[in-house]
Tab-separated table of C-alpha atoms in Angstrom:
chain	number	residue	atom	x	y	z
B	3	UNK	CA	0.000	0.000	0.000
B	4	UNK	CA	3.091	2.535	0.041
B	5	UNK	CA	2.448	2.976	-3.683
B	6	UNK	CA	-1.426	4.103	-2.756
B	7	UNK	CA	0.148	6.531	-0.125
B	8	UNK	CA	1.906	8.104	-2.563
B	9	UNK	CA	-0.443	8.636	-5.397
B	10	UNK	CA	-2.547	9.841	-2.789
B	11	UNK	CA	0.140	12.582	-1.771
B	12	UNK	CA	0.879	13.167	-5.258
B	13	UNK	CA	-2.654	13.894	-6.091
B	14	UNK	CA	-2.920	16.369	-2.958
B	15	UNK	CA	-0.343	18.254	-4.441
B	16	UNK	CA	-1.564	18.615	-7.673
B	17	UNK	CA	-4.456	19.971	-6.633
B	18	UNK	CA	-2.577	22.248	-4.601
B	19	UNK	CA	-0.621	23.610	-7.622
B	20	UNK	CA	-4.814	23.794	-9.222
B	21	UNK	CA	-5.699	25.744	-6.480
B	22	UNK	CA	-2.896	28.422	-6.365
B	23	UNK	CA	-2.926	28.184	-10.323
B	24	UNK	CA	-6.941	29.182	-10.820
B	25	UNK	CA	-7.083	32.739	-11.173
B	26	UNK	CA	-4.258	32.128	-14.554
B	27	UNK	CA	-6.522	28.984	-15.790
B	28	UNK	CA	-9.084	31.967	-15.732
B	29	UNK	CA	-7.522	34.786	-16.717
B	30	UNK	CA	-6.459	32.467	-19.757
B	31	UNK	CA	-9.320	31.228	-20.678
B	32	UNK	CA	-8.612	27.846	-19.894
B	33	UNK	CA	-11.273	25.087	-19.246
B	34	UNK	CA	-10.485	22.872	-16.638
B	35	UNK	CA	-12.368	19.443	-16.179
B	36	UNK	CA	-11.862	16.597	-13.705
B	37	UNK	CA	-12.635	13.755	-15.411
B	38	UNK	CA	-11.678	11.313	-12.798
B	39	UNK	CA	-10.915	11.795	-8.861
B	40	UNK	CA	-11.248	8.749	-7.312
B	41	UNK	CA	-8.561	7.935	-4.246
B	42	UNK	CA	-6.145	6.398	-6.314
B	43	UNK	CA	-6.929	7.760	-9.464
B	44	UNK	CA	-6.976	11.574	-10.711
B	45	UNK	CA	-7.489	12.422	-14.407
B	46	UNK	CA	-7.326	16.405	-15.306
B	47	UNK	CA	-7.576	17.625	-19.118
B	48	UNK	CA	-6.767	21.245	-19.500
B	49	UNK	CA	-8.465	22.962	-22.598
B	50	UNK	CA	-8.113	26.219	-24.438
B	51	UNK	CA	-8.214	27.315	-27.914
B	52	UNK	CA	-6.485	25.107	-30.470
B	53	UNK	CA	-4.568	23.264	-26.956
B	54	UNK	CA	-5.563	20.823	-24.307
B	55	UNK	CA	-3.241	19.323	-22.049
B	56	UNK	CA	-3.860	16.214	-19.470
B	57	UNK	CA	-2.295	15.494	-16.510
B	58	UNK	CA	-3.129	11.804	-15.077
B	59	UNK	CA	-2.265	10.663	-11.408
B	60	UNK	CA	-2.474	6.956	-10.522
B	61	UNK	CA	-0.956	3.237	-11.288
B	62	UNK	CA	-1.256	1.901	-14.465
B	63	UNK	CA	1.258	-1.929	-15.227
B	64	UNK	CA	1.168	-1.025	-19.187
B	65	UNK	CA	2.054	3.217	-19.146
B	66	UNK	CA	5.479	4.412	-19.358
B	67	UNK	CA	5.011	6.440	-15.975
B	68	UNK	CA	4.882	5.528	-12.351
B	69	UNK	CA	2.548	7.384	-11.094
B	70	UNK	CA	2.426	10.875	-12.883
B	71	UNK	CA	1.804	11.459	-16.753
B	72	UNK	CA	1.281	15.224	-18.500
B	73	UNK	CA	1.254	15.919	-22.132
B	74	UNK	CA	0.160	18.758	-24.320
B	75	UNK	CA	-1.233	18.437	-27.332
B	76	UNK	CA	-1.793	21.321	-30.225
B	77	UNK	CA	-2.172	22.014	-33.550
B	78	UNK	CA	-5.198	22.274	-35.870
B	79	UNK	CA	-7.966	19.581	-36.572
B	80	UNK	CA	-6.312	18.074	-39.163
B	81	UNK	CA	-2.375	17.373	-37.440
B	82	UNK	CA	-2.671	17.208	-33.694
B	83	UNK	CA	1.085	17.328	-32.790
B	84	UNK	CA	2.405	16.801	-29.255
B	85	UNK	CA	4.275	19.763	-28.103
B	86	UNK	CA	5.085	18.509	-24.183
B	87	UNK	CA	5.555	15.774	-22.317
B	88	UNK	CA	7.021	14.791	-19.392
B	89	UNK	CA	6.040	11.683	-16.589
B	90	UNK	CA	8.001	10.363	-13.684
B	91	UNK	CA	9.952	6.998	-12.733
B	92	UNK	CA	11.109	4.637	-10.418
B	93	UNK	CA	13.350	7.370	-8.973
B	94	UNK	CA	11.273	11.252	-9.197
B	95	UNK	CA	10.529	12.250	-6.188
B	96	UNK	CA	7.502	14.007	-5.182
B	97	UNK	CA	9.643	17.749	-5.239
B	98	UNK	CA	10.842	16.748	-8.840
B	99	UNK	CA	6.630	15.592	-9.357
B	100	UNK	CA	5.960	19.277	-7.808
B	101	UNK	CA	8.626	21.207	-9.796
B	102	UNK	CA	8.059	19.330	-13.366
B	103	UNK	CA	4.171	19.736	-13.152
B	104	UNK	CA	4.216	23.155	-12.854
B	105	UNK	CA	6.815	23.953	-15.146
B	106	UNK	CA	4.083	22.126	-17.600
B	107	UNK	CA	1.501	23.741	-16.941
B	108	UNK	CA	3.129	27.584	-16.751
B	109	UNK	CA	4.398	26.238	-20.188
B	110	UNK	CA	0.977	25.715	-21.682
B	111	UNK	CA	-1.019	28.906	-19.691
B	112	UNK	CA	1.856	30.859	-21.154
B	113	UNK	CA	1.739	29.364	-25.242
């Protein structure tokens, strides 16, 4: 169960950096949906203009993350083209989870 204690912490944190980031996901006009938030599962897609982003907390065997996963995706209808990515390993730490997740999404309030 130490892996469920830390998506759990994870996902606290994330929705810390939601909560302090609001008022730019706002002031951007950026739509932001919880599409899952369960205790060990947390699914976030970011939307605004020709952009959405995702940001997915939990444990999945087959994904290439351990327990956090963000892209961005842009581009018109036609060529969606991923323009960030970044998920964590065996070895991130919840600071590096902290620090890389809102790097990602400063990157896409700010494109």
């Amino acid at each position: 169960m130490v892996e469920g204690k830390k998506i759990i912490e994870i996902k606290k944190e994330i929705q810390s950096i939601l909560k302090k980031k609001n008022e730019l996901f706002i002031l951007n006009n950026i739509t932001v949906d919880i599409v899952t938030d369960t205790l060990l599962n947390y699914f976030i897609v970011f939307e605004k203009e020709n952009y959405f982003a995702e940001i997915i907390v939990g444990k999945d065997e087959y994904a290439p993350y351990k327990f956090v996963y963000f892209d961005m995706i842009g581009g018109n209808d036609k060529i969606p083209e991923i323009l960030y990515i970044w998920f964590d390993n065996e070895e991130t730490t919840i600071q590096d989870i902290i620090e890389n997740i809102n790097k990602a999404l400063d990157y896409f309030i700010t494109y």
